[in-house]
XYZ file of C-alpha atoms in Angstrom:
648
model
C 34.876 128.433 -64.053
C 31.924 131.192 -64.063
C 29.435 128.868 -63.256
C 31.428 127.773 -60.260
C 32.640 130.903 -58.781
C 29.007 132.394 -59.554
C 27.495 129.265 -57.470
C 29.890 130.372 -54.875
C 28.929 133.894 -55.006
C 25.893 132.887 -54.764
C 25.879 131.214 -51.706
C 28.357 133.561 -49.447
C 26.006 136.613 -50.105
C 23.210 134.687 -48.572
C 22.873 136.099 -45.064
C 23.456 134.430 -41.793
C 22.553 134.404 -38.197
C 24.955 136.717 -37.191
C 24.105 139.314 -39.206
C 20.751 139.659 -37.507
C 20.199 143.317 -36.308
C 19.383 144.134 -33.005
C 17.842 147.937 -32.609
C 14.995 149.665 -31.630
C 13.761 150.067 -35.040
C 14.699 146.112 -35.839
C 14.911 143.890 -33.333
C 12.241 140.729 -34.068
C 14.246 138.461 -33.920
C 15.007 139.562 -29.621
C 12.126 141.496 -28.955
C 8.187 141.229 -29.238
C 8.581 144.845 -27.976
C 11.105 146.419 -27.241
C 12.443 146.910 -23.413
C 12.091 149.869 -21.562
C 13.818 152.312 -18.867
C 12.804 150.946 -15.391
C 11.030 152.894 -12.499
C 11.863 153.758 -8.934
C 9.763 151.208 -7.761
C 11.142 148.279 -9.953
C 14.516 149.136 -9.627
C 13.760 148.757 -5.468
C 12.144 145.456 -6.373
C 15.147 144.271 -7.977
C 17.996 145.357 -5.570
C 15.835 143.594 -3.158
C 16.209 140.286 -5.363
C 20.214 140.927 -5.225
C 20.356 142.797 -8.033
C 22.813 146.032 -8.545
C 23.652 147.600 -11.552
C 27.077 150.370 -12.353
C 23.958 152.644 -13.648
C 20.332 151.673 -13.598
C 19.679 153.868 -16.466
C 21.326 151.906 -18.663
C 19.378 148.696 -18.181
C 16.593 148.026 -20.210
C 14.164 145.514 -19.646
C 10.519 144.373 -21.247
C 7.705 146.065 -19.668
C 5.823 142.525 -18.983
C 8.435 140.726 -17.725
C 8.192 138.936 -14.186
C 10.757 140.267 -12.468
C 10.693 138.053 -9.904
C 12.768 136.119 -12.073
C 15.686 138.393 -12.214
C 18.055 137.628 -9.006
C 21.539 138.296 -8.001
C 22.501 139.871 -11.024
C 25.247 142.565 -11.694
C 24.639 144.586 -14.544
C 27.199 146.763 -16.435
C 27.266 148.900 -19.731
C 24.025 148.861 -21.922
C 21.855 145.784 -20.847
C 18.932 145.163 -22.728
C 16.574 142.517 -21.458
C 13.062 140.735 -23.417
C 10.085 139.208 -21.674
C 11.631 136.605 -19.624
C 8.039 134.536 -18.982
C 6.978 131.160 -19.944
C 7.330 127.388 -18.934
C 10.275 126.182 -17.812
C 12.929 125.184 -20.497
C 14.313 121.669 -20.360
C 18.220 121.137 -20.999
C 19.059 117.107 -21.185
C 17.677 114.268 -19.946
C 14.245 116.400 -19.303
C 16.020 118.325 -16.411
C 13.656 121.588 -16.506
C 15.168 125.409 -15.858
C 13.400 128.378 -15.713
C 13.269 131.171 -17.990
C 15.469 133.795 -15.729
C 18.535 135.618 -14.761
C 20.052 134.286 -11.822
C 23.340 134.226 -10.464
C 25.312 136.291 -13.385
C 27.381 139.001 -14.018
C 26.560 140.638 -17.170
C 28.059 143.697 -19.336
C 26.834 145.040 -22.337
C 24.114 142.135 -23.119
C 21.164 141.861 -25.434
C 18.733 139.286 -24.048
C 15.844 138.414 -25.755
C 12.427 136.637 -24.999
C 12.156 133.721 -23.001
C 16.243 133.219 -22.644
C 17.368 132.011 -19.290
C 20.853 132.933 -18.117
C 21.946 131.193 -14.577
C 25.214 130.834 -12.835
C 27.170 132.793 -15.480
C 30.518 134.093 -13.649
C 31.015 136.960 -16.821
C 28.965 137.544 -19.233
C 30.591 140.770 -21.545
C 29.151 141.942 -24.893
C 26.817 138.886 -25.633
C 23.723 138.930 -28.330
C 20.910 135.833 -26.959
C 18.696 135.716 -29.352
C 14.785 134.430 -28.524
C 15.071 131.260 -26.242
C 18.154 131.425 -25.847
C 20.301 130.058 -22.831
C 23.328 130.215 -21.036
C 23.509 127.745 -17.914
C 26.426 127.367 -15.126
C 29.594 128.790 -17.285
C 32.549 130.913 -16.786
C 32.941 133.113 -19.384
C 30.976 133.663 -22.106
C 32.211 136.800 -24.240
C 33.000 139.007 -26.735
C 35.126 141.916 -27.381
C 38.331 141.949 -29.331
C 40.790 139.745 -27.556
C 43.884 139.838 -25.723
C 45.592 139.363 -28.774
C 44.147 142.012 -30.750
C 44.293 144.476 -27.701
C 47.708 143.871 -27.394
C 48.449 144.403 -31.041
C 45.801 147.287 -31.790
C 44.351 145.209 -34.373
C 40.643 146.266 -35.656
C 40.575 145.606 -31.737
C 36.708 146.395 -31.353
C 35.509 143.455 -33.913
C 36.259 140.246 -34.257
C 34.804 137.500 -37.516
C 34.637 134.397 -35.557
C 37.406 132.625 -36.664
C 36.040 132.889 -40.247
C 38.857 134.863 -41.355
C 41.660 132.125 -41.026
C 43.213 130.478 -44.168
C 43.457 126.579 -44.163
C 46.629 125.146 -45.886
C 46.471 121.906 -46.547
C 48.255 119.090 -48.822
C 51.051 120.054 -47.551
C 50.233 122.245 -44.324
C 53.036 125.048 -45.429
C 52.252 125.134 -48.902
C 50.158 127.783 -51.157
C 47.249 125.126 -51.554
C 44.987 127.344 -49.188
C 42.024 129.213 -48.302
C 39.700 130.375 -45.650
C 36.130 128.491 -46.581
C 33.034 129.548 -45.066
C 30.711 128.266 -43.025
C 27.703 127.219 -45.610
C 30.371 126.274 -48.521
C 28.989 122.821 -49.902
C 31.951 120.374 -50.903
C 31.897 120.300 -54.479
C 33.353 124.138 -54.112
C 36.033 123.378 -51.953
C 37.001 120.738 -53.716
C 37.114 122.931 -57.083
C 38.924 125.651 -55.157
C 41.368 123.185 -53.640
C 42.113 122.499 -57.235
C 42.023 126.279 -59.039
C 43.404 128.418 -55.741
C 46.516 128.258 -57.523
C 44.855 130.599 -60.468
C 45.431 134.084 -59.196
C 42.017 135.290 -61.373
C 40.020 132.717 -59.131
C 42.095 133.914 -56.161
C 41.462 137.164 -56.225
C 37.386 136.602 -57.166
C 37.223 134.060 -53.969
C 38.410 137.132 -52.068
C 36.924 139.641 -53.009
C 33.432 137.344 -52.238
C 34.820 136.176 -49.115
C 36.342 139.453 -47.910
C 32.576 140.850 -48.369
C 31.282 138.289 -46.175
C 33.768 139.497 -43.419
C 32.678 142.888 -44.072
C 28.926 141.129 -42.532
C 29.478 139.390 -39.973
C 31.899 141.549 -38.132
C 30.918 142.305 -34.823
C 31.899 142.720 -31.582
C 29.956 140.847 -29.432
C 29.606 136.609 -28.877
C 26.212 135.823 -30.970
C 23.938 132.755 -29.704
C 21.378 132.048 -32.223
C 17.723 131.234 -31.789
C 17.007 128.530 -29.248
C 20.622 127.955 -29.056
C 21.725 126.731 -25.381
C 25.679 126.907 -23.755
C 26.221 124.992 -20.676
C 28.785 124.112 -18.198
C 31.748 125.036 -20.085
C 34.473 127.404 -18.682
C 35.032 130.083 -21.672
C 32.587 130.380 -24.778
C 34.623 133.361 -26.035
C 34.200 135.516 -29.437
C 32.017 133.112 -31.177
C 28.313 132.117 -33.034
C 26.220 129.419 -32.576
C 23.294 129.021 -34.716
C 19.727 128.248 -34.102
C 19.333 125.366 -31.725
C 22.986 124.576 -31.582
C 24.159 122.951 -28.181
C 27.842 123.394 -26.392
C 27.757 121.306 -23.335
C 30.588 120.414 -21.521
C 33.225 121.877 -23.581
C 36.729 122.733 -22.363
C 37.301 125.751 -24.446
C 35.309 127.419 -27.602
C 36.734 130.532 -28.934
C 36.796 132.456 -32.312
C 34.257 129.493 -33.722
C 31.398 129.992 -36.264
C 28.923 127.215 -35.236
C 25.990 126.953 -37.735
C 22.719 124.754 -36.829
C 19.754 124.825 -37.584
C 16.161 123.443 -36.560
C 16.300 119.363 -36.184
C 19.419 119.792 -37.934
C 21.485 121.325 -34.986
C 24.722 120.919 -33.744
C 26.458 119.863 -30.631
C 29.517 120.263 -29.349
C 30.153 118.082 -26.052
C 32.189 116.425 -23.486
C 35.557 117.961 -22.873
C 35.720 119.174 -26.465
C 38.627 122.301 -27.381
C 37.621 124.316 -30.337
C 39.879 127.228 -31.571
C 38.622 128.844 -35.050
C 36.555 126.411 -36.153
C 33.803 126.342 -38.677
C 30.598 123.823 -38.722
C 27.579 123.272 -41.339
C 24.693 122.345 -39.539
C 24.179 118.325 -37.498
C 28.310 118.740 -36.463
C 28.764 116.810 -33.754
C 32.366 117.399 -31.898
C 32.469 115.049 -28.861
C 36.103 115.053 -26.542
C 37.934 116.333 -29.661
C 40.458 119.380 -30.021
C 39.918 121.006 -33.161
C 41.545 124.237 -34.557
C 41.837 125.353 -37.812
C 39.239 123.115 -38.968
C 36.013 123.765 -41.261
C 33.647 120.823 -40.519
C 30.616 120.267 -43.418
C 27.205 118.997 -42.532
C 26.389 116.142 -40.661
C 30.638 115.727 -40.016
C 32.534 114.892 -36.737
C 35.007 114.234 -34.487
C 35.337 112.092 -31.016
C 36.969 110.487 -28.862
C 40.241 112.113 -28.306
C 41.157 113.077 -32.112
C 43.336 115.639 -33.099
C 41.649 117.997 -36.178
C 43.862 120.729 -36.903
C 44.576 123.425 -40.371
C 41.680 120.513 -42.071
C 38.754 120.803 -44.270
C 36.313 117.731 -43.606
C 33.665 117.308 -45.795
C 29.963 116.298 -44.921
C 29.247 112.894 -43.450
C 32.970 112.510 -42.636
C 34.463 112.195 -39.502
C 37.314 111.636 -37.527
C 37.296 109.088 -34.101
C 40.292 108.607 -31.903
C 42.986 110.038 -34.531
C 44.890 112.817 -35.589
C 43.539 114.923 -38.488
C 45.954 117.394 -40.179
C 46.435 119.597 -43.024
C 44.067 117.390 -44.915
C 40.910 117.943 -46.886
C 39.144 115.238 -46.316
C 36.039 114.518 -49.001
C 32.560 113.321 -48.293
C 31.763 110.159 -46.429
C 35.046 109.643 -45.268
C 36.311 108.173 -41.803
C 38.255 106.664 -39.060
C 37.570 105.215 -36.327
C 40.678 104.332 -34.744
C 43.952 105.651 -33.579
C 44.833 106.670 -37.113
C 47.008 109.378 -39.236
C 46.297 111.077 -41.633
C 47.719 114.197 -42.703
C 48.539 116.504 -45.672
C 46.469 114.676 -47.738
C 43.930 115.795 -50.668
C 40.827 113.354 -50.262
C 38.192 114.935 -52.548
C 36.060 112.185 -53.905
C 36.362 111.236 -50.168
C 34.258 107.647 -49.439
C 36.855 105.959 -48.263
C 38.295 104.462 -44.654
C 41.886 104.996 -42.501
C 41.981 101.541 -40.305
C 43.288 101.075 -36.752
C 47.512 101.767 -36.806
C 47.508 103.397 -40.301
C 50.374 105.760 -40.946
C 49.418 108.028 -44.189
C 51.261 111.094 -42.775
C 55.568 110.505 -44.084
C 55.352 114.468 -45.333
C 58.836 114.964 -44.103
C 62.013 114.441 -46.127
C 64.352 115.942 -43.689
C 64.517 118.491 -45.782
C 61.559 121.018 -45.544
C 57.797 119.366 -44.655
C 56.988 120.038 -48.565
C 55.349 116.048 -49.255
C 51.976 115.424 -49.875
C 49.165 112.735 -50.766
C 46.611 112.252 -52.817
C 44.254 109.798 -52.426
C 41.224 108.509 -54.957
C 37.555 108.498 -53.980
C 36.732 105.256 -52.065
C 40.570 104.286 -51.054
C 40.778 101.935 -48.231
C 44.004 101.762 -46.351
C 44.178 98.886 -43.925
C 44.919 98.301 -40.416
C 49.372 99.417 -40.046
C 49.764 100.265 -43.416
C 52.013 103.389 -44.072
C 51.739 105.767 -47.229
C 55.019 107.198 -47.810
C 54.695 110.563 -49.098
C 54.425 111.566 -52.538
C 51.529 109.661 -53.360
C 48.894 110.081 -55.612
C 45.987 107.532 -55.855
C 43.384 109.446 -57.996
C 43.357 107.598 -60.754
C 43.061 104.440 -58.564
C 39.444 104.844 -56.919
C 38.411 102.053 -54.846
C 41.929 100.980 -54.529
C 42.828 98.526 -51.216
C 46.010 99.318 -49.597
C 46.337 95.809 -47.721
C 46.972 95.118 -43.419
C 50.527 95.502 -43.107
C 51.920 96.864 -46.365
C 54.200 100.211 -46.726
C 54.227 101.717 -50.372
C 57.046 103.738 -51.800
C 56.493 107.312 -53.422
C 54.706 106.384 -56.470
C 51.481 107.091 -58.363
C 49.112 104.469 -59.547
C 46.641 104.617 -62.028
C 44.523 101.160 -62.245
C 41.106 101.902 -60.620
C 40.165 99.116 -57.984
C 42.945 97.467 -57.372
C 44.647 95.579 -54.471
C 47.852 96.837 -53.297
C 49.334 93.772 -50.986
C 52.933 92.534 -49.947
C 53.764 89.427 -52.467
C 52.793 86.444 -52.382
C 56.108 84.932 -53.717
C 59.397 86.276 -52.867
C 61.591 86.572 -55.977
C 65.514 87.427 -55.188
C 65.527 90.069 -58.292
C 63.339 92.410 -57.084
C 63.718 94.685 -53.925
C 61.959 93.770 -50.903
C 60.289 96.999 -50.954
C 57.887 96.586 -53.931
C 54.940 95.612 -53.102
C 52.413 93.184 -55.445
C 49.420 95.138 -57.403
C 46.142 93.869 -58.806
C 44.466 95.617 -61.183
C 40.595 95.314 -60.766
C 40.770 93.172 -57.833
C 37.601 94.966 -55.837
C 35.769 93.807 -58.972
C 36.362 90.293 -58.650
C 37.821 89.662 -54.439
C 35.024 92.493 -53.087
C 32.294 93.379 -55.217
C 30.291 92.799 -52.665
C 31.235 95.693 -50.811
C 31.097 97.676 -53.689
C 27.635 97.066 -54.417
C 26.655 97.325 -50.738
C 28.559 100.829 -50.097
C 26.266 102.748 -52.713
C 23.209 101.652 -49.810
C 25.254 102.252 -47.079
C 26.397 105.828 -47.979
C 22.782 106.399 -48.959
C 21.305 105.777 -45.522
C 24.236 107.523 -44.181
C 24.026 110.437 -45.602
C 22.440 112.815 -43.325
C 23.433 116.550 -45.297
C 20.307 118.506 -45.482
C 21.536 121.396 -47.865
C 23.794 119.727 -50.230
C 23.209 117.033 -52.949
C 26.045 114.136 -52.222
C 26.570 111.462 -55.198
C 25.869 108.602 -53.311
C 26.572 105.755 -56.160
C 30.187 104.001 -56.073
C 29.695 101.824 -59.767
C 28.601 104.995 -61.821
C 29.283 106.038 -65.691
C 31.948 108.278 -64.986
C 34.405 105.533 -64.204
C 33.739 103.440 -67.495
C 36.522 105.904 -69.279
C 38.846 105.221 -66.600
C 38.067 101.271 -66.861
C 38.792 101.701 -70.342
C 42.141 103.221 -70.332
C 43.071 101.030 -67.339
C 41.934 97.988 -69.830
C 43.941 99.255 -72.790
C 47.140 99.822 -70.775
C 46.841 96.284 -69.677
C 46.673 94.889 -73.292
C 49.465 97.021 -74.338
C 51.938 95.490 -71.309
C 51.235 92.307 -72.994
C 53.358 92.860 -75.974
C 56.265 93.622 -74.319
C 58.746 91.581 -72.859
C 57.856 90.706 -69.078
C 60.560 92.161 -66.281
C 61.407 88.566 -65.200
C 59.967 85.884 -63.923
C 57.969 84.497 -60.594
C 59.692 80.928 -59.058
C 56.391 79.489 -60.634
C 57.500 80.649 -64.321
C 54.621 83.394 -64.544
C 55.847 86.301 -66.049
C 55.659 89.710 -64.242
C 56.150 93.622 -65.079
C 57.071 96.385 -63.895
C 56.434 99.819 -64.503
C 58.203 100.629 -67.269
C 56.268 97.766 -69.050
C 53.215 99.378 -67.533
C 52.491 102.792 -66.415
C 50.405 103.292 -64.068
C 51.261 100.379 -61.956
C 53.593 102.659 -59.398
C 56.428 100.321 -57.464
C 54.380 97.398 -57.560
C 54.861 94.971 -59.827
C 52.332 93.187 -61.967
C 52.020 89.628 -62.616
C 50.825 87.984 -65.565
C 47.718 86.037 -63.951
C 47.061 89.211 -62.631
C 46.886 91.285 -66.087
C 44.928 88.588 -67.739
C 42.287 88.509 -64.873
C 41.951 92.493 -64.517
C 41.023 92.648 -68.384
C 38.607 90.098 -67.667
C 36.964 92.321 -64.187
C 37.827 95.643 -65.817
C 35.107 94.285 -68.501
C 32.816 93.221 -65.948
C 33.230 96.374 -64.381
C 31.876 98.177 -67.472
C 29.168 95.757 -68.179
C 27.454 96.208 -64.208
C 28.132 99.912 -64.213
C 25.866 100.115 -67.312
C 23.412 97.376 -65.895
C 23.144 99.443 -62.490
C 22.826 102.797 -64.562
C 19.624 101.431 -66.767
C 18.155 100.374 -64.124
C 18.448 102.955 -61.901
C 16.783 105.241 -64.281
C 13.811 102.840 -65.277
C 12.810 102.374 -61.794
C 13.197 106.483 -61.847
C 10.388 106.450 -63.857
C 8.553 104.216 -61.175
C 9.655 100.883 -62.981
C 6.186 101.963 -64.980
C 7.618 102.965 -68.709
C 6.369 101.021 -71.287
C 8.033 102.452 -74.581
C 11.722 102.730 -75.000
C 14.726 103.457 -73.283
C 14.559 106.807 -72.291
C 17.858 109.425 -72.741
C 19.958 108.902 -69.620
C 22.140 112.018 -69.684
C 25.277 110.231 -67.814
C 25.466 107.760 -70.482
C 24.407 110.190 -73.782
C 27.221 112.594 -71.813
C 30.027 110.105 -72.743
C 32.512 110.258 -75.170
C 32.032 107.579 -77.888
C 34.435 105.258 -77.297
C 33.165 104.546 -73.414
C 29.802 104.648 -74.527
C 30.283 102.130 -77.602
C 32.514 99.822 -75.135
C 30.302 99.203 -72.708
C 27.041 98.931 -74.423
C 24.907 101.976 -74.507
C 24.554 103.058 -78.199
C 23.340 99.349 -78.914
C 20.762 99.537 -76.096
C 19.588 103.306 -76.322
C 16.211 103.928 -77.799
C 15.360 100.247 -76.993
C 12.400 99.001 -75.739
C 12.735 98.520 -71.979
C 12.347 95.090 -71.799
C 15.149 94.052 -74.285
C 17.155 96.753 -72.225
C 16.758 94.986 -68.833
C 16.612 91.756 -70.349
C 20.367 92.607 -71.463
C 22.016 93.764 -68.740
C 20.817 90.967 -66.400
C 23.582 88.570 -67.120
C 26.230 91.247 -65.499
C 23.472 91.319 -62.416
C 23.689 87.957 -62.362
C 27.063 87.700 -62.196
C 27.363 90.508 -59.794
C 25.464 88.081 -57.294
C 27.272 85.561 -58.101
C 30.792 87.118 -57.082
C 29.147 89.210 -54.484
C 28.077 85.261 -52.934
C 31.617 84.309 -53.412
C 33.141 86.613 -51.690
C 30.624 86.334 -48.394
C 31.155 82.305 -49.074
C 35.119 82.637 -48.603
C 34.786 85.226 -45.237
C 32.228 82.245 -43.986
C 34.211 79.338 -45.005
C 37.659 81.109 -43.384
C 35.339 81.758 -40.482
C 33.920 78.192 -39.941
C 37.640 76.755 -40.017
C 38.615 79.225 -37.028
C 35.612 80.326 -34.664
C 33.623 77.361 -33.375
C 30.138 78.393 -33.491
C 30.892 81.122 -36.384
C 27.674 79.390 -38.418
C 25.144 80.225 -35.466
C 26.594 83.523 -34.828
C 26.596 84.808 -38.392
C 24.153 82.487 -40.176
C 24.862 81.627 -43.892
C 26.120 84.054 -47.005
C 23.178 83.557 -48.653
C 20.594 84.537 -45.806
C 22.164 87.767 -45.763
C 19.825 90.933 -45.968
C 21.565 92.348 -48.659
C 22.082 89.820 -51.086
C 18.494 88.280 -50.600
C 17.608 91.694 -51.504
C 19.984 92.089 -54.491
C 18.744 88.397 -55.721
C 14.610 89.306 -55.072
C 15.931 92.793 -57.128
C 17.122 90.442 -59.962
C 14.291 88.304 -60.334
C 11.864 90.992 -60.102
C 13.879 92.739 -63.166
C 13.184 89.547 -64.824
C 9.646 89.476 -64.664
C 9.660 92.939 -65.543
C 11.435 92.538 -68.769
C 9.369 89.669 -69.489
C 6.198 91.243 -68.977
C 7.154 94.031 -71.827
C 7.849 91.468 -74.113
């Protein structure tokens, strides 16, 4: 817990754009030199250009600026203006715009080198860093607020939206907490899970209460090189170096961090109240309120993202988002719900029509969900709420299928309506089996590790990438001994074909499914399997660490030296550590080799199902086996071979 809330400390003290001073002792990051009272004779030159001012004395401007470039301008309050020369800046598509004030009324500004600001109807209490632009808005401000005037509230500073609490999992509950902008997902996720500790309450706040204490300001804040354009009202808010807001409906009280050639846009008709962004965000036709987006994250095409936490490389497309915290790598791209839902390990998909929002019992909207890292929940399937799938990563909710309230507790598994109907069960319970993405999808399971790799686009945060790792070979092996123990009792009935089935009292973990035997003698079988590839892909992964180059023995692999005994004994380690590599790699082939093999299988069915029903499906799609990725996985193989056999 102190290693954690120290990491976190850490991080919030570190400081930020906004806190960037702007005086005439400090001003760098505006300035090359600070601007200067203007003569008689320039102040004639500029009311000549259009230009008027409530009191000339109180404009400021660089002493080598052209000011031929400053026309039609109003100026109000305190105006401080840098060195407005250099090339033209381009905005998109190459269209250029020159480095000027034109066209704008402007109170109480700080504008530093080389900005432009043109056809800006109110500009009030606004900080343009160098390079800077503002082009055709309405209002771009700062100041307190109508809603703090009104109320008298700290009314001369606002914290750009930073300040807000998100509740999620369920939206009205006490699982809650305002994040900040920079906060990498492994922290939320461990305050998600220890808010309820008031010690670690009380710490967060104190840290976060001291970042408010920073940024608090008065005044809209646009970073360096950071551009606003054509949007109505940009009101109260940051955005970060190079950040871009073009288009946008409405942006108010938002913290928008970006960086260099890691920036962030917002675009196209986009509404963003109090919302948070790491740097690459892209928000595209979305609303969003409430919402703290991590790096790389998004949302487009209509969706609804409100009171969420979405974690880097995650997104939302065409949906509605809310009261969730949704984990890394994480998305969907279709009209979707999803909502009061806990998503941590995240790396998992919400198809078209998917209904995993039934938080209301009529009662109070007190439900929630919890789903496992990689949980796929196909096209019309509804989640009714309680659930709690984190002890069933990788899990398939099937197209179609509603599940009851339940928790399950058998890591990759199928979830799917039954394939036999049997009078003495209710309709509602649905058919589970255990290990199934071992066995009916391996393939994707072995391709998603790539995928997320060459996906993952975060820049300041480390992101486990892997899906078949060593922390799920406990798991495997609890699942597995579960499994033998609902052998020895007496099955719940039987199917119209005489197989025996359970339910959950015969074994836990199974939720209201129910479990056949076929099923439970196959999942020991894949749960195995499972435990034999994850230690294959682990050695492996660590010898060609060492540049595939290592010839003495089997080097400590901390994951695997890190396990409890029983894991490690199960699936293999203790007799392979401190082996020569060769005999290593040389053992763990045959669960390669079989990962191919299934991985073949399952490409082989799609195909075959394929050829029966689309015409020219073979020339569209070619054959399993030409595929990229397996032809890849099966060169991988046989160069492991001749490895192993080259070390004797």
């Amino acid at each position: 817990m102190a290693i954690m809330l120290k990491a976190i400390a850490d991080l919030i003290a570190q400081p930020t754009f906004l806190e960037v001073p702007c005086t005439q002792q400090e001003h760098s990051a505006y300035f090359a030199e600070f601007p200067q009272p203007l003569a008689a004779s320039a102040i004639g030159r500029l009311e000549a250009q259009g230009c008027r001012a409530e009191d000339w004395g109180r404009v400021l401007i660089a002493a080598f600026c052209p000011l031929d470039r400053i026309r039609n301008v109003h100026f109000a309050g305190d105006c401080w203006i840098g060195n407005l020369s250099g090339d033209a800046h381009c905005l998109e598509y190459g269209v250029p715009v020159e480095r000027c004030l034109e066209d704008a009324h402007l109170r109480d500004v700080v504008i530093g080198d080389g900005c432009f600001v043109r056809g800006l109807a109110q500009g009030y209490r606004l900080r343009l860093m160098k390079t800077a632009g503002i082009f055709q808005c309405g209002i771009v401000a700062g100041g307190p607020g109508m809603q703090r005037v009104l109320t008298d509230i700290e009314s001369d500073v606002h914290y750009f939206g930073v300040e807000r609490a998100i509740a999620f999992a369920p939206g009205g509950g006490n699982r809650r907490f305002a994040p900040f902008p920079t906060m990498e997902s492994r922290m939320v996720a461990w305050l998600a899970e220890n808010i309820g500790d008031s010690s670690v309450r009380e710490e967060y706040a104190a840290f976060h209460d001291g970042l408010l204490r920073r940024i608090a300001r008065g005044e809209t804040v646009l970073g360096h090189g950071a551009i606003v354009q054509n949007t109505p009202r940009f009101l109260r808010s940051g955005l970060g170096p190079y950040g871009r807001v073009n288009g946008a409906k409405l942006v108010e009280e938002c913290c928008l961090f970006s960086y260099p050639l890691h920036n962030t846009e917002v675009s196209e008709g986009a509404t963003l109240r109090f919302v948070q962004t790491g740097g690459g965000v892209r928000i595209e036709g979305a609303f969003c309120e409430n919402v703290a987006f991590g790096e790389s994250s998004w949302a487009r095409h209509g969706a609804l993202v409100t009171s969420s936490l979405i974690g880097p490389n995650s997104g939302v497309s065409g949906g509605e988002c809310r009261s969730t915290y949704l984990g890394p790598f994480t998305a969907f791209h279709h009209q979707s719900l999803l909502i009061a839902t806990y998503w941590p390990g995240g790396k998992g998909n919400v198809s078209a029509g998917a209904l995993v929002g039934a938080n209301h019992s009529g009662k109070a909207p007190d439900l929630e969900h919890w789903a496992g890292e990689g949980c796929f929940y196909g096209l019309g399937t509804r989640i009714k709420f309680p659930a709690n799938f984190v002890e069933a990563p990788y899990t398939l909710v099937a197209a179609g299928v509603t599940t009851l309230p339940q928790k399950v507790a058998f890591p990759f598994s199928l979830i799917n309506t039954p394939a036999v109907t049997m009078p003495d069960l209710s309709p509602a319970l649905n058919e589970i089996t255990p290990g199934w993405m071992l066995r009916g999808n391996v393939y994707g399971l072995l391709r998603s590790g790539g995928k997320y790799r060459s996906r993952n686009h975060a820049k300041r945060e480390v992101l486990e990438t892997r899906v078949l790792r060593p922390q799920f070979l406990q798991p495997l092996l609890d699942a597995e001994r579960r499994l033998e123990e609902t052998g020895t009792h007496n099955p719940a009935g039987y199917t119209p074909e005489g197989d025996p089935y359970y339910l959950e009292i015969q074994a836990p973990g199974i939720g209201k499914n129910f479990l056949t035997e076929k099923s439970r003698v196959l999942a020991l079988q894949d749960y195995a399997f499972g435990r034999s590839l994850i230690l294959a892909l682990t050695i492996v992964e660590a010898w060609e660490g060492l540049g595939s180059k290592e010839p003495g023995l089997v080097a400590e692999i901390a994951e695997l030296d890190a396990l409890p005994d029983e894991p490690r004994t199960a699936a293999g380690w203790d007799r392979l550590a401190r082996q020569p590599w060769g005999q290593a790699i040389r053992a763990v082939l045959p669960a390669l080799e079989e990962a191919l093999r299934r991985a073949l299988h399952n490409r082989q069915g799609d195909a075959q199902r394929g050829e029966r029903l689309i015409p020219d499906h073979r020339a569209i799609h070619g054959r399993p086996r030409d595929e990229e990725f397996l032809k890849t996985f099966e060169q991988k193989i046989e160069s492991l071979r001749l490895a192993a056999d080259g070390r004797g």
